[in-house]
MMTF fields as JSON, N, C-alpha, C and O atoms, coordinates in Angstrom:
{
  "mmtfVersion": "1.0.0",
  "mmtfProducer": "UNKNOWN",
  "numBonds": 551,
  "numAtoms": 552,
  "numGroups": 138,
  "numChains": 1,
  "numModels": 1,
  "chainsPerModel": [1],
  "groupsPerChain": [138],
  "chainIdList": ["A"],
  "bondAtomList": [4, 2, 8, 6, 12, 10, 16, 14, 20, 18, 24, 22, 28, 26, 32, 30, 36, 34, 40, 38, 44, 42, 48, 46, 52, 50, 56, 54, 60, 58, 64, 62, 68, 66, 72, 70, 76, 74, 80, 78, 84, 82, 88, 86, 92, 90, 96, 94, 100, 98, 104, 102, 108, 106, 112, 110, 116, 114, 120, 118, 124, 122, 128, 126, 132, 130, 136, 134, 140, 138, 144, 142, 148, 146, 152, 150, 156, 154, 160, 158, 164, 162, 168, 166, 172, 170, 176, 174, 180, 178, 184, 182, 188, 186, 192, 190, 196, 194, 200, 198, 204, 202, 208, 206, 212, 210, 216, 214, 220, 218, 224, 222, 228, 226, 232, 230, 236, 234, 240, 238, 244, 242, 248, 246, 252, 250, 256, 254, 260, 258, 264, 262, 268, 266, 272, 270, 276, 274, 280, 278, 284, 282, 288, 286, 292, 290, 296, 294, 300, 298, 304, 302, 308, 306, 312, 310, 316, 314, 320, 318, 324, 322, 328, 326, 332, 330, 336, 334, 340, 338, 344, 342, 348, 346, 352, 350, 356, 354, 360, 358, 364, 362, 368, 366, 372, 370, 376, 374, 380, 378, 384, 382, 388, 386, 392, 390, 396, 394, 400, 398, 404, 402, 408, 406, 412, 410, 416, 414, 420, 418, 424, 422, 428, 426, 432, 430, 436, 434, 440, 438, 444, 442, 448, 446, 452, 450, 456, 454, 460, 458, 464, 462, 468, 466, 472, 470, 476, 474, 480, 478, 484, 482, 488, 486, 492, 490, 496, 494, 500, 498, 504, 502, 508, 506, 512, 510, 516, 514, 520, 518, 524, 522, 528, 526, 532, 530, 536, 534, 540, 538, 544, 542, 548, 546],
  "bondOrderList": [1, 1, 1, 1, 1, 1, 1, 1, 1, 1, 1, 1, 1, 1, 1, 1, 1, 1, 1, 1, 1, 1, 1, 1, 1, 1, 1, 1, 1, 1, 1, 1, 1, 1, 1, 1, 1, 1, 1, 1, 1, 1, 1, 1, 1, 1, 1, 1, 1, 1, 1, 1, 1, 1, 1, 1, 1, 1, 1, 1, 1, 1, 1, 1, 1, 1, 1, 1, 1, 1, 1, 1, 1, 1, 1, 1, 1, 1, 1, 1, 1, 1, 1, 1, 1, 1, 1, 1, 1, 1, 1, 1, 1, 1, 1, 1, 1, 1, 1, 1, 1, 1, 1, 1, 1, 1, 1, 1, 1, 1, 1, 1, 1, 1, 1, 1, 1, 1, 1, 1, 1, 1, 1, 1, 1, 1, 1, 1, 1, 1, 1, 1, 1, 1, 1, 1, 1],
  "groupList": [{"groupName": "MET", "atomNameList": ["N", "CA", "C", "O"], "elementList": ["N", "C", "C", "O"], "formalChargeList": [0, 0, 0, 0], "bondAtomList": [1, 0, 2, 1, 3, 2], "bondOrderList": [1, 1, 2], "singleLetterCode": "M", "chemCompType": "L-PEPTIDE LINKING"}, {"groupName": "GLY", "atomNameList": ["N", "CA", "C", "O"], "elementList": ["N", "C", "C", "O"], "formalChargeList": [0, 0, 0, 0], "bondAtomList": [1, 0, 2, 1, 3, 2], "bondOrderList": [1, 1, 2], "singleLetterCode": "G", "chemCompType": "PEPTIDE LINKING"}, {"groupName": "GLU", "atomNameList": ["N", "CA", "C", "O"], "elementList": ["N", "C", "C", "O"], "formalChargeList": [0, 0, 0, 0], "bondAtomList": [1, 0, 2, 1, 3, 2], "bondOrderList": [1, 1, 2], "singleLetterCode": "E", "chemCompType": "L-PEPTIDE LINKING"}, {"groupName": "GLN", "atomNameList": ["N", "CA", "C", "O"], "elementList": ["N", "C", "C", "O"], "formalChargeList": [0, 0, 0, 0], "bondAtomList": [1, 0, 2, 1, 3, 2], "bondOrderList": [1, 1, 2], "singleLetterCode": "Q", "chemCompType": "L-PEPTIDE LINKING"}, {"groupName": "ILE", "atomNameList": ["N", "CA", "C", "O"], "elementList": ["N", "C", "C", "O"], "formalChargeList": [0, 0, 0, 0], "bondAtomList": [1, 0, 2, 1, 3, 2], "bondOrderList": [1, 1, 2], "singleLetterCode": "I", "chemCompType": "L-PEPTIDE LINKING"}, {"groupName": "ARG", "atomNameList": ["N", "CA", "C", "O"], "elementList": ["N", "C", "C", "O"], "formalChargeList": [0, 0, 0, 0], "bondAtomList": [1, 0, 2, 1, 3, 2], "bondOrderList": [1, 1, 2], "singleLetterCode": "R", "chemCompType": "L-PEPTIDE LINKING"}, {"groupName": "THR", "atomNameList": ["N", "CA", "C", "O"], "elementList": ["N", "C", "C", "O"], "formalChargeList": [0, 0, 0, 0], "bondAtomList": [1, 0, 2, 1, 3, 2], "bondOrderList": [1, 1, 2], "singleLetterCode": "T", "chemCompType": "L-PEPTIDE LINKING"}, {"groupName": "HIS", "atomNameList": ["N", "CA", "C", "O"], "elementList": ["N", "C", "C", "O"], "formalChargeList": [0, 0, 0, 0], "bondAtomList": [1, 0, 2, 1, 3, 2], "bondOrderList": [1, 1, 2], "singleLetterCode": "H", "chemCompType": "L-PEPTIDE LINKING"}, {"groupName": "PHE", "atomNameList": ["N", "CA", "C", "O"], "elementList": ["N", "C", "C", "O"], "formalChargeList": [0, 0, 0, 0], "bondAtomList": [1, 0, 2, 1, 3, 2], "bondOrderList": [1, 1, 2], "singleLetterCode": "F", "chemCompType": "L-PEPTIDE LINKING"}, {"groupName": "VAL", "atomNameList": ["N", "CA", "C", "O"], "elementList": ["N", "C", "C", "O"], "formalChargeList": [0, 0, 0, 0], "bondAtomList": [1, 0, 2, 1, 3, 2], "bondOrderList": [1, 1, 2], "singleLetterCode": "V", "chemCompType": "L-PEPTIDE LINKING"}, {"groupName": "LEU", "atomNameList": ["N", "CA", "C", "O"], "elementList": ["N", "C", "C", "O"], "formalChargeList": [0, 0, 0, 0], "bondAtomList": [1, 0, 2, 1, 3, 2], "bondOrderList": [1, 1, 2], "singleLetterCode": "L", "chemCompType": "L-PEPTIDE LINKING"}, {"groupName": "LYS", "atomNameList": ["N", "CA", "C", "O"], "elementList": ["N", "C", "C", "O"], "formalChargeList": [0, 0, 0, 0], "bondAtomList": [1, 0, 2, 1, 3, 2], "bondOrderList": [1, 1, 2], "singleLetterCode": "K", "chemCompType": "L-PEPTIDE LINKING"}, {"groupName": "ASP", "atomNameList": ["N", "CA", "C", "O"], "elementList": ["N", "C", "C", "O"], "formalChargeList": [0, 0, 0, 0], "bondAtomList": [1, 0, 2, 1, 3, 2], "bondOrderList": [1, 1, 2], "singleLetterCode": "D", "chemCompType": "L-PEPTIDE LINKING"}, {"groupName": "ALA", "atomNameList": ["N", "CA", "C", "O"], "elementList": ["N", "C", "C", "O"], "formalChargeList": [0, 0, 0, 0], "bondAtomList": [1, 0, 2, 1, 3, 2], "bondOrderList": [1, 1, 2], "singleLetterCode": "A", "chemCompType": "L-PEPTIDE LINKING"}, {"groupName": "PRO", "atomNameList": ["N", "CA", "C", "O"], "elementList": ["N", "C", "C", "O"], "formalChargeList": [0, 0, 0, 0], "bondAtomList": [1, 0, 2, 1, 3, 2], "bondOrderList": [1, 1, 2], "singleLetterCode": "P", "chemCompType": "L-PEPTIDE LINKING"}, {"groupName": "SER", "atomNameList": ["N", "CA", "C", "O"], "elementList": ["N", "C", "C", "O"], "formalChargeList": [0, 0, 0, 0], "bondAtomList": [1, 0, 2, 1, 3, 2], "bondOrderList": [1, 1, 2], "singleLetterCode": "S", "chemCompType": "L-PEPTIDE LINKING"}, {"groupName": "CYS", "atomNameList": ["N", "CA", "C", "O"], "elementList": ["N", "C", "C", "O"], "formalChargeList": [0, 0, 0, 0], "bondAtomList": [1, 0, 2, 1, 3, 2], "bondOrderList": [1, 1, 2], "singleLetterCode": "C", "chemCompType": "L-PEPTIDE LINKING"}, {"groupName": "ASN", "atomNameList": ["N", "CA", "C", "O"], "elementList": ["N", "C", "C", "O"], "formalChargeList": [0, 0, 0, 0], "bondAtomList": [1, 0, 2, 1, 3, 2], "bondOrderList": [1, 1, 2], "singleLetterCode": "N", "chemCompType": "L-PEPTIDE LINKING"}, {"groupName": "TYR", "atomNameList": ["N", "CA", "C", "O"], "elementList": ["N", "C", "C", "O"], "formalChargeList": [0, 0, 0, 0], "bondAtomList": [1, 0, 2, 1, 3, 2], "bondOrderList": [1, 1, 2], "singleLetterCode": "Y", "chemCompType": "L-PEPTIDE LINKING"}, {"groupName": "TRP", "atomNameList": ["N", "CA", "C", "O"], "elementList": ["N", "C", "C", "O"], "formalChargeList": [0, 0, 0, 0], "bondAtomList": [1, 0, 2, 1, 3, 2], "bondOrderList": [1, 1, 2], "singleLetterCode": "W", "chemCompType": "L-PEPTIDE LINKING"}],
  "groupTypeList": [0, 1, 2, 0, 3, 2, 4, 5, 6, 1, 5, 7, 5, 6, 8, 9, 0, 7, 9, 7, 10, 9, 8, 9, 6, 11, 8, 5, 7, 11, 10, 8, 6, 12, 13, 14, 10, 5, 5, 0, 2, 2, 4, 0, 5, 15, 9, 16, 6, 12, 8, 2, 16, 12, 10, 9, 2, 8, 17, 1, 2, 1, 17, 7, 9, 7, 10, 10, 9, 17, 8, 14, 14, 11, 9, 13, 9, 6, 11, 10, 9, 17, 15, 10, 11, 1, 9, 15, 15, 5, 5, 10, 5, 3, 2, 8, 14, 12, 10, 9, 5, 7, 18, 19, 5, 13, 17, 11, 10, 19, 15, 1, 15, 18, 8, 13, 1, 6, 9, 1, 1, 13, 14, 10, 15, 9, 9, 5, 3, 18, 4, 2, 3, 3, 17, 5, 14, 0],
  "groupIdList": [1, 2, 3, 4, 5, 6, 7, 8, 9, 10, 11, 12, 13, 14, 15, 16, 17, 18, 19, 20, 21, 22, 23, 24, 25, 26, 27, 28, 29, 30, 31, 32, 33, 34, 35, 36, 37, 38, 39, 40, 41, 42, 43, 44, 45, 46, 47, 48, 49, 50, 51, 52, 53, 54, 55, 56, 57, 58, 59, 60, 61, 62, 63, 64, 65, 66, 67, 68, 69, 70, 71, 72, 73, 74, 75, 76, 77, 78, 79, 80, 81, 82, 83, 84, 85, 86, 87, 88, 89, 90, 91, 92, 93, 94, 95, 96, 97, 98, 99, 100, 101, 102, 103, 104, 105, 106, 107, 108, 109, 110, 111, 112, 113, 114, 115, 116, 117, 118, 119, 120, 121, 122, 123, 124, 125, 126, 127, 128, 129, 130, 131, 132, 133, 134, 135, 136, 137, 138],
  "secStructList": [7, 7, 7, 7, 7, 7, 7, 3, 3, 7, 1, 1, 7, 3, 3, 7, 7, 3, 3, 3, 3, 3, 3, 3, 3, 4, 4, 4, 7, 7, 7, 7, 7, 2, 2, 2, 2, 2, 2, 2, 2, 2, 2, 2, 2, 2, 2, 2, 2, 2, 6, 6, 7, 3, 3, 3, 3, 3, 3, 3, 7, 1, 1, 3, 3, 3, 3, 3, 3, 3, 7, 7, 6, 6, 1, 7, 2, 2, 2, 2, 2, 2, 2, 2, 2, 2, 2, 2, 2, 2, 2, 2, 2, 2, 2, 7, 4, 4, 4, 4, 4, 4, 1, 6, 6, 6, 6, 7, 1, 3, 3, 3, 3, 3, 3, 3, 3, 3, 3, 7, 1, 1, 7, 2, 2, 2, 2, 2, 2, 2, 2, 2, 6, 1, 7, 7, 7, 7],
  "xCoordList": [0.837, 0.0, 0.884, 2.063, 0.368, 1.134, 1.459, 1.242, 1.988, 2.324, 1.071, 0.007, 1.201, 0.078, -0.313, 0.549, -1.596, -2.076, -2.712, -3.419, -2.448, -3.024, -4.491, -4.823, -5.346, -6.78, -7.082, -6.776, -7.688, -8.035, -9.499, -10.312, -9.814, -11.191, -11.654, -10.862, -12.957, -13.603, -14.751, -14.843, -15.616, -16.722, -17.613, -17.942, -17.998, -18.871, -18.324, -19.085, -17.014, -16.443, -15.076, -14.358, -14.75, -13.436, -13.013, -13.804, -11.779, -11.421, -9.926, -9.11, -9.596, -8.26, -8.491, -8.916, -8.218, -8.46, -7.199, -6.661, -6.755, -5.591, -5.961, -6.758, -5.364, -5.546, -4.166, -3.321, -3.963, -2.741, -3.077, -3.965, -2.376, -2.622, -1.421, -0.274, -1.698, -0.644, -1.039, -2.125, -0.147, -0.345, 0.717, 1.893, 0.292, 1.187, 1.29, 0.298, 2.482, 2.674, 1.933, 1.676, 1.598, 0.924, 1.805, 3.003, 1.21, 1.89, 3.043, 3.917, 3.037, 4.062, 5.484, 6.424, 5.638, 6.967, 7.776, 7.289, 9.019, 9.906, 10.594, 11.55, 10.1, 10.663, 11.076, 11.61, 10.852, 11.222, 12.628, 13.032, 13.357, 14.64, 14.475, 13.369, 15.545, 15.457, 14.937, 14.093, 15.429, 15.033, 13.533, 12.898, 12.938, 11.491, 10.693, 9.646, 11.167, 10.45, 10.507, 9.514, 11.657, 11.758, 10.81, 10.119, 10.785, 9.898, 8.439, 7.598, 8.139, 6.761, 6.283, 5.132, 7.156, 6.77, 6.397, 5.4, 7.184, 6.873, 5.523, 4.715, 5.284, 4.024, 2.857, 1.846, 2.985, 1.888, 1.656, 0.516, 2.696, 2.511, 1.694, 0.811, 1.996, 1.288, -0.196, -1.065, -0.477, -1.871, -2.591, -3.733, -1.948, -2.56, -2.877, -3.942, -1.976, -2.216, -3.443, -4.243, -3.597, -4.778, -6.073, -7.109, -6.026, -7.199, -7.319, -8.173, -6.469, -6.411, -6.06, -6.544, -5.214, -4.721, -3.243, -2.61, -2.712, -1.309, -0.684, -1.119, 0.334, 1.064, 2.038, 3.09, 1.683, 2.452, 3.714, 4.784, 3.59, 4.724, 4.607, 3.507, 5.76, 5.807, 7.063, 8.13, 6.925, 8.085, 7.665, 6.473, 8.629, 8.289, 9.434, 10.552, 9.129, 10.122, 10.026, 9.412, 10.616, 10.657, 9.307, 9.143, 8.325, 7.035, 5.817, 4.685, 6.021, 4.866, 5.285, 6.462, 4.277, 4.531, 3.511, 2.396, 3.917, 3.059, 2.918, 3.892, 1.696, 1.436, 0.619, -0.265, 0.914, 0.088, -0.427, 0.345, -1.752, -2.354, -3.337, -4.203, -3.189, -4.142, -5.131, -4.731, -6.417, -7.394, -8.644, -8.992, -9.332, -10.577, -11.759, -11.688, -12.845, -14.001, -14.68, -15.401, -14.462, -15.106, -14.417, -14.947, -13.263, -12.526, -12.904, -12.779, -13.364, -13.64, -12.311, -11.59, -11.995, -10.731, -10.584, -9.487, -11.665, -11.583, -11.17, -10.388, -11.681, -11.296, -9.838, -9.119, -9.402, -8.006, -7.102, -6.095, -7.451, -6.654, -6.577, -5.496, -7.726, -7.735, -6.83, -6.113, -6.857, -6.019, -4.538, -3.691, -4.229, -2.838, -2.25, -1.137, -2.995, -2.501, -2.426, -1.445, -3.45, -3.487, -2.414, -1.697, -2.298, -1.319, 0.102, 0.948, 0.377, 1.73, 2.101, 3.239, 1.169, 1.437, 1.763, 2.74, 0.954, 1.129, 2.45, 3.195, 2.733, 3.948, 5.221, 6.224, 5.182, 6.372, 6.639, 7.795, 5.592, 5.762, 6.457, 7.313, 6.093, 6.699, 8.145, 9.008, 8.406, 9.706, 10.734, 11.935, 10.282, 11.176, 10.814, 10.143, 11.252, 10.864, 11.255, 10.603, 12.311, 12.718, 11.678, 11.708, 10.756, 9.692, 8.58, 7.807, 8.491, 7.377, 7.266, 6.157, 8.381, 8.316, 7.601, 7.169, 7.469, 6.754, 5.269, 4.529, 4.83, 3.441, 2.503, 1.284, 3.043, 2.277, 1.229, 1.306, 0.262, -0.695, -1.556, -1.787, -2.023, -2.989, -2.316, -2.995, -0.992, -0.266, -0.598, -0.854, -0.591, -0.882, 0.329, 0.933, 0.673, 1.764, 1.262, 1.937, 0.067, -0.455, -1.438, -2.133, -1.482, -2.525, -3.852, -3.869, -4.945, -6.253, -6.691, -7.581, -6.083, -6.492, -5.557, -4.513, -5.949, -5.136, -5.599, -6.673, -4.777, -5.149, -5.379, -4.594, -6.448, -6.712, -7.186, -8.16, -6.506, -6.9, -6.849, -5.879, -7.892, -7.887, -6.974, -6.888, -6.292, -5.35, -5.462, -5.994, -4.953, -4.908, -6.072, -6.968, -6.043, -7.108, -6.987, -5.956, -8.063, -8.086, -8.315, -8.928, -7.838, -8.124, -9.637, -10.375, -10.083, -11.513, -12.115, -13.243, -11.367, -11.9, -12.202, -13.189, -11.374, -11.586, -12.801, -13.622, -12.927, -14.085, -15.365, -16.371, -15.326, -16.506, -16.926, -18.107, -15.949, -16.237, -16.811, -17.752, -16.261, -16.751, -18.22, -19.033, -18.546, -19.936, -20.862, -21.971, -20.41, -21.236, -21.533, -22.593, -20.626, -20.778, -21.555, -21.65, -22.101, -22.891, -24.168, -24.71, -24.653, -25.858, -27.085, -27.508, -27.644, -28.832, -30.044, -30.261, -30.833, -32.03, -33.011, -33.142, -33.682, -34.659, -36.0, -36.942],
  "yCoordList": [-1.171, 0.0, 1.237, 1.129, 2.41, 3.646, 4.169, 3.501, 5.387, 5.989, 6.309, 6.546, 6.313, 6.58, 8.049, 8.924, 8.327, 9.695, 10.093, 9.306, 11.324, 11.821, 12.16, 12.962, 11.553, 11.824, 13.029, 13.048, 14.038, 15.267, 15.196, 14.528, 15.894, 15.899, 17.329, 18.236, 17.496, 18.761, 18.48, 17.394, 19.444, 19.296, 18.097, 17.303, 17.969, 16.857, 16.162, 15.717, 16.073, 15.47, 14.868, 15.283, 13.889, 13.272, 13.21, 12.803, 13.609, 13.711, 13.612, 13.882, 13.215, 13.289, 13.717, 12.913, 14.969, 15.49, 16.212, 17.089, 15.823, 16.457, 16.875, 16.22, 17.976, 18.415, 18.737, 19.341, 18.318, 18.63, 19.823, 19.739, 20.931, 22.151, 22.451, 22.26, 22.921, 23.361, 24.735, 24.908, 25.716, 27.067, 27.339, 27.034, 27.914, 28.203, 29.716, 30.429, 30.202, 31.633, 32.093, 31.305, 33.377, 33.971, 33.763, 34.043, 33.278, 32.99, 31.992, 31.901, 31.255, 30.252, 30.813, 30.101, 32.08, 32.68, 32.014, 31.82, 31.667, 31.05, 32.18, 32.78, 32.459, 33.574, 33.239, 34.105, 32.018, 31.677, 31.109, 30.291, 31.565, 30.974, 30.486, 30.505, 30.061, 29.481, 30.469, 30.11, 31.697, 32.675, 32.978, 32.909, 33.312, 33.538, 32.291, 32.403, 31.118, 29.888, 29.644, 29.227, 29.901, 29.728, 30.702, 30.32, 31.966, 32.954, 32.602, 32.767, 32.114, 31.735, 30.617, 30.621, 29.661, 28.581, 29.152, 28.735, 30.101, 30.733, 31.44, 31.312, 32.181, 32.918, 31.946, 32.164, 30.887, 29.935, 29.144, 28.786, 28.868, 28.234, 29.133, 28.669, 30.421, 31.384, 31.464, 31.495, 31.498, 31.537, 30.265, 30.324, 29.125, 27.853, 27.852, 27.385, 28.365, 28.438, 29.288, 28.943, 30.402, 31.264, 30.515, 30.813, 29.546, 28.757, 27.467, 26.628, 27.311, 26.095, 24.878, 23.772, 25.102, 24.046, 23.811, 24.592, 22.722, 22.393, 22.188, 21.321, 22.981, 22.795, 21.643, 21.818, 20.473, 19.255, 19.245, 18.864, 19.662, 19.633, 20.8, 21.178, 21.371, 22.478, 22.322, 21.987, 22.568, 22.611, 23.292, 23.455, 23.684, 24.352, 24.368, 23.954, 24.857, 25.045, 26.489, 27.309, 26.808, 28.182, 28.8, 30.013, 27.979, 28.55, 27.952, 28.234, 27.141, 26.605, 26.089, 25.84, 25.935, 25.388, 24.293, 24.302, 23.352, 22.262, 22.392, 22.661, 22.198, 22.22, 20.989, 20.577, 20.408, 19.354, 19.906, 20.149, 20.105, 20.772, 19.842, 19.243, 19.73, 19.007, 20.072, 21.054, 19.877, 20.923, 20.35, 19.193, 21.163, 20.713, 20.88, 21.67, 20.144, 20.209, 21.573, 21.865, 22.411, 23.724, 24.7, 25.781, 24.339, 25.207, 24.886, 23.748, 25.904, 25.752, 25.872, 26.856, 24.88, 24.865, 26.128, 26.676, 26.591, 27.789, 29.021, 29.84, 29.156, 30.301, 30.193, 31.193, 28.989, 28.772, 29.117, 29.804, 28.646, 28.91, 30.405, 30.934, 31.095, 32.539, 33.278, 34.198, 32.889, 33.543, 33.214, 34.104, 31.954, 31.56, 32.318, 32.839, 32.375, 33.049, 34.563, 35.191, 35.148, 36.597, 37.1, 38.049, 36.473, 36.915, 36.701, 37.584, 35.543, 35.276, 36.244, 36.71, 36.548, 37.483, 38.872, 39.497, 39.337, 40.675, 40.788, 41.751, 39.81, 39.889, 39.707, 40.376, 38.801, 38.618, 39.867, 40.218, 40.539, 41.775, 42.828, 43.568, 42.895, 43.863, 43.5, 44.376, 42.222, 41.796, 41.497, 41.507, 41.232, 40.934, 41.834, 41.393, 43.089, 44.047, 43.612, 44.012, 42.797, 42.332, 41.416, 41.222, 40.848, 40.008, 40.841, 40.331, 42.118, 42.972, 43.041, 43.105, 43.029, 43.124, 41.935, 42.009, 40.841, 39.665, 39.688, 38.791, 40.695, 40.731, 41.256, 41.178, 41.779, 42.234, 43.272, 43.905, 43.455, 44.56, 44.499, 45.526, 43.344, 43.216, 43.06, 42.849, 43.162, 42.949, 41.598, 41.507, 40.568, 39.221, 38.332, 38.273, 37.647, 36.682, 35.357, 34.716, 34.948, 33.621, 33.646, 34.636, 32.546, 32.311, 32.237, 31.91, 32.537, 32.48, 31.068, 30.885, 30.072, 28.682, 28.02, 28.568, 26.846, 26.055, 24.61, 24.315, 23.708, 22.308, 22.011, 22.43, 21.295, 20.819, 19.383, 19.09, 18.491, 17.085, 16.545, 16.77, 15.834, 15.238, 14.026, 13.307, 13.81, 12.7, 12.044, 12.625, 10.828, 10.122, 9.181, 9.105, 8.467, 7.515, 6.287, 6.045, 5.517, 4.291, 4.626, 5.647, 3.789, 3.997, 3.939, 3.282, 4.625, 4.669, 3.279, 3.034, 2.376, 1.025, 0.338, -0.391, 0.559, -0.053, 0.568, -0.151, 1.89, 2.569, 2.127, 1.86, 2.051, 1.624, 0.206, -0.068, -0.68, -2.06, -2.106, -2.855, -1.323, -1.278, -0.837, -1.426, 0.177, 0.69, -0.345, -0.559, -0.996, -2.006, -3.175, -3.791, -3.488, -4.663, -4.374, -5.244, -3.183, -2.882, -3.711, -4.005, -4.09, -4.891, -3.982, -3.488, -3.773, -2.943, -3.683, -4.844, -3.037, -3.721, -4.023, -3.253, -5.138, -5.555, -4.958, -5.198],
  "zCoordList": [0.0, 0.0, 0.0, 0.336, -0.363, -0.429, 0.953, 1.964, 0.971, 2.252, 3.049, 2.479, 4.358, 5.243, 5.152, 5.234, 4.984, 4.889, 6.215, 6.844, 6.625, 7.861, 7.628, 6.755, 8.402, 8.299, 9.165, 10.357, 8.549, 9.26, 9.674, 9.035, 10.751, 11.222, 11.443, 11.699, 11.334, 11.627, 12.566, 13.138, 12.725, 13.67, 13.337, 14.218, 12.081, 11.664, 10.427, 9.569, 10.338, 9.138, 9.42, 10.33, 8.616, 8.617, 7.154, 6.303, 6.849, 5.438, 5.2, 6.082, 3.983, 3.404, 1.972, 1.142, 1.674, 0.324, -0.165, 0.51, -1.341, -1.964, -3.385, -4.057, -3.82, -5.19, -5.771, -5.111, -7.024, -7.757, -8.637, -9.485, -8.443, -9.209, -10.099, -9.697, -11.307, -12.22, -12.742, -13.295, -12.564, -13.07, -14.127, -13.932, -15.249, -16.365, -16.531, -16.379, -16.84, -17.047, -18.301, -19.21, -18.333, -19.492, -20.72, -20.691, -21.777, -23.047, -22.887, -23.749, -21.791, -21.489, -21.529, -21.88, -21.171, -21.115, -20.01, -18.896, -20.336, -19.342, -18.586, -19.079, -17.391, -16.644, -15.23, -14.537, -14.77, -13.401, -13.337, -14.163, -12.335, -11.966, -10.525, -9.984, -9.921, -8.584, -7.535, -6.715, -7.556, -6.522, -6.541, -5.489, -7.697, -7.694, -7.315, -6.678, -7.692, -7.336, -5.829, -5.233, -5.21, -3.762, -3.046, -2.103, -3.506, -2.889, -3.133, -2.249, -4.341, -4.666, -3.751, -3.316, -3.456, -2.543, -1.18, -0.59, -0.672, 0.618, 0.569, 1.488, -0.501, -0.663, -0.702, -0.035, -1.468, -1.622, -0.335, -0.037, 0.423, 1.736, 2.65, 3.371, 2.612, 3.445, 3.062, 3.933, 1.76, 1.293, 1.708, 2.164, 1.559, 1.959, 3.445, 3.85, 4.255, 5.697, 5.993, 6.863, 5.272, 5.46, 5.164, 5.759, 4.251, 3.874, 4.695, 4.41, 5.708, 6.521, 5.673, 5.916, 4.68, 3.798, 4.109, 4.82, 3.563, 3.744, 2.373, 1.615, 2.051, 0.803, 1.023, 1.637, 0.522, 0.75, -0.096, 0.38, -1.347, -2.271, -3.242, -3.646, -3.615, -4.575, -5.411, -4.897, -6.708, -7.601, -8.887, -9.15, -9.677, -10.914, -11.895, -11.59, -13.082, -14.134, -14.583, -13.901, -15.703, -16.173, -16.464, -16.334, -16.861, -17.275, -16.571, -16.965, -15.547, -14.82, -13.445, -13.183, -12.571, -11.24, -10.942, -11.462, -10.095, -9.631, -8.117, -7.415, -7.623, -6.192, -5.825, -6.576, -4.676, -4.103, -2.788, -1.861, -2.71, -1.563, -0.868, -1.506, 0.453, 1.293, 1.775, 2.399, 1.487, 1.797, 2.448, 2.213, 3.275, 3.916, 2.965, 2.025, 3.2, 2.303, 2.255, 1.302, 3.264, 3.248, 2.284, 2.027, 1.754, 0.841, -0.605, -1.057, -1.312, -2.74, -3.493, -3.332, -4.305, -5.022, -5.88, -5.983, -6.488, -7.335, -6.527, -7.009, -5.321, -4.476, -4.052, -4.031, -3.716, -3.356, -4.535, -4.364, -5.725, -6.926, -7.202, -7.462, -7.146, -7.408, -6.436, -6.83, -5.185, -4.187, -4.409, -4.345, -4.666, -4.91, -6.097, -6.019, -7.186, -8.387, -8.194, -8.594, -7.588, -7.411, -6.465, -6.784, -5.306, -4.312, -4.83, -4.685, -5.431, -5.923, -7.045, -7.105, -7.922, -9.014, -8.466, -8.878, -7.556, -6.985, -6.22, -6.399, -5.374, -4.55, -5.378, -5.13, -6.362, -7.207, -8.026, -8.259, -8.465, -9.235, -8.36, -8.845, -7.081, -6.165, -5.827, -5.76, -5.617, -5.127, -6.216, -5.947, -7.436, -8.552, -9.732, -10.665, -9.696, -10.739, -12.153, -13.117, -12.295, -13.619, -14.265, -15.481, -13.475, -14.037, -14.664, -15.475, -14.295, -14.721, -16.237, -16.768, -16.936, -18.404, -19.027, -20.177, -18.286, -18.781, -18.443, -18.847, -17.715, -17.279, -18.358, -18.206, -19.425, -20.577, -20.237, -19.185, -21.097, -20.973, -19.72, -19.082, -19.366, -18.27, -16.907, -15.902, -16.867, -15.61, -14.984, -13.784, -15.791, -15.307, -15.475, -16.546, -14.412, -14.469, -15.025, -15.831, -14.586, -14.892, -16.046, -16.274, -16.763, -17.751, -16.988, -15.801, -17.658, -17.013, -16.665, -15.834, -17.284, -17.045, -16.032, -15.678, -15.58, -14.66, -14.731, -15.256, -14.196, -14.077, -12.6, -11.749, -12.297, -10.938, -11.032, -11.726, -10.341, -10.326, -8.912, -8.189, -8.519, -7.193, -7.206, -8.202, -6.089, -5.995, -4.633, -3.687, -4.549, -3.275, -3.102, -3.943, -1.999, -1.725, -2.604, -3.23, -2.636, -3.431, -4.909, -5.221, -5.805, -7.223, -7.483, -6.749, -8.523, -8.842, -8.996, -8.568, -9.604, -9.813, -8.481, -8.376, -7.471, -6.158, -5.48, -4.912, -5.532, -4.929, -5.618, -4.961, -6.941, -7.698, -7.302, -7.088, -7.21, -6.821, -5.404, -5.144, -4.5, -3.125, -3.091, -2.378, -3.848, -3.884, -4.501, -4.011, -5.583, -6.242, -5.311, -5.421, -4.405, -3.536, -2.244, -1.378, -2.11, -0.927, -0.931, -1.996, 0.243, 0.35, 0.356, 1.401, -0.83, -0.947, -0.4, -0.747, 0.444, 0.971, -0.159, -1.111, -0.036, -1.058, -0.796, -1.551]
}
């Protein structure tokens, strides 16, 4: 079996929820080096903490970043994404003025789109089989 996942609890819930997020720079411009990526990880950890989420893993390349976030069910992924992209764009623009020339007309670092995929837990085939094998009352 895979690594043990920490089960989180709330007032009336028990959960383990992870999402894999990928953000791509506007026009896929390769503008990240190590320093902006290190700072971006700090910024995104801070935003995740504000949402009561945990940034489990972060990495990136010149034109995109990957995040693995453990989040509670009360957090809407779209709101988390909007905050992560907005705050990181604003702070990187302030702290790394040389990136500003890549922000183009709309002063946007990120493309308007993103990838979000749920991860973890049992494979879909196992969950499906488990549900199919429930004893439905006659």
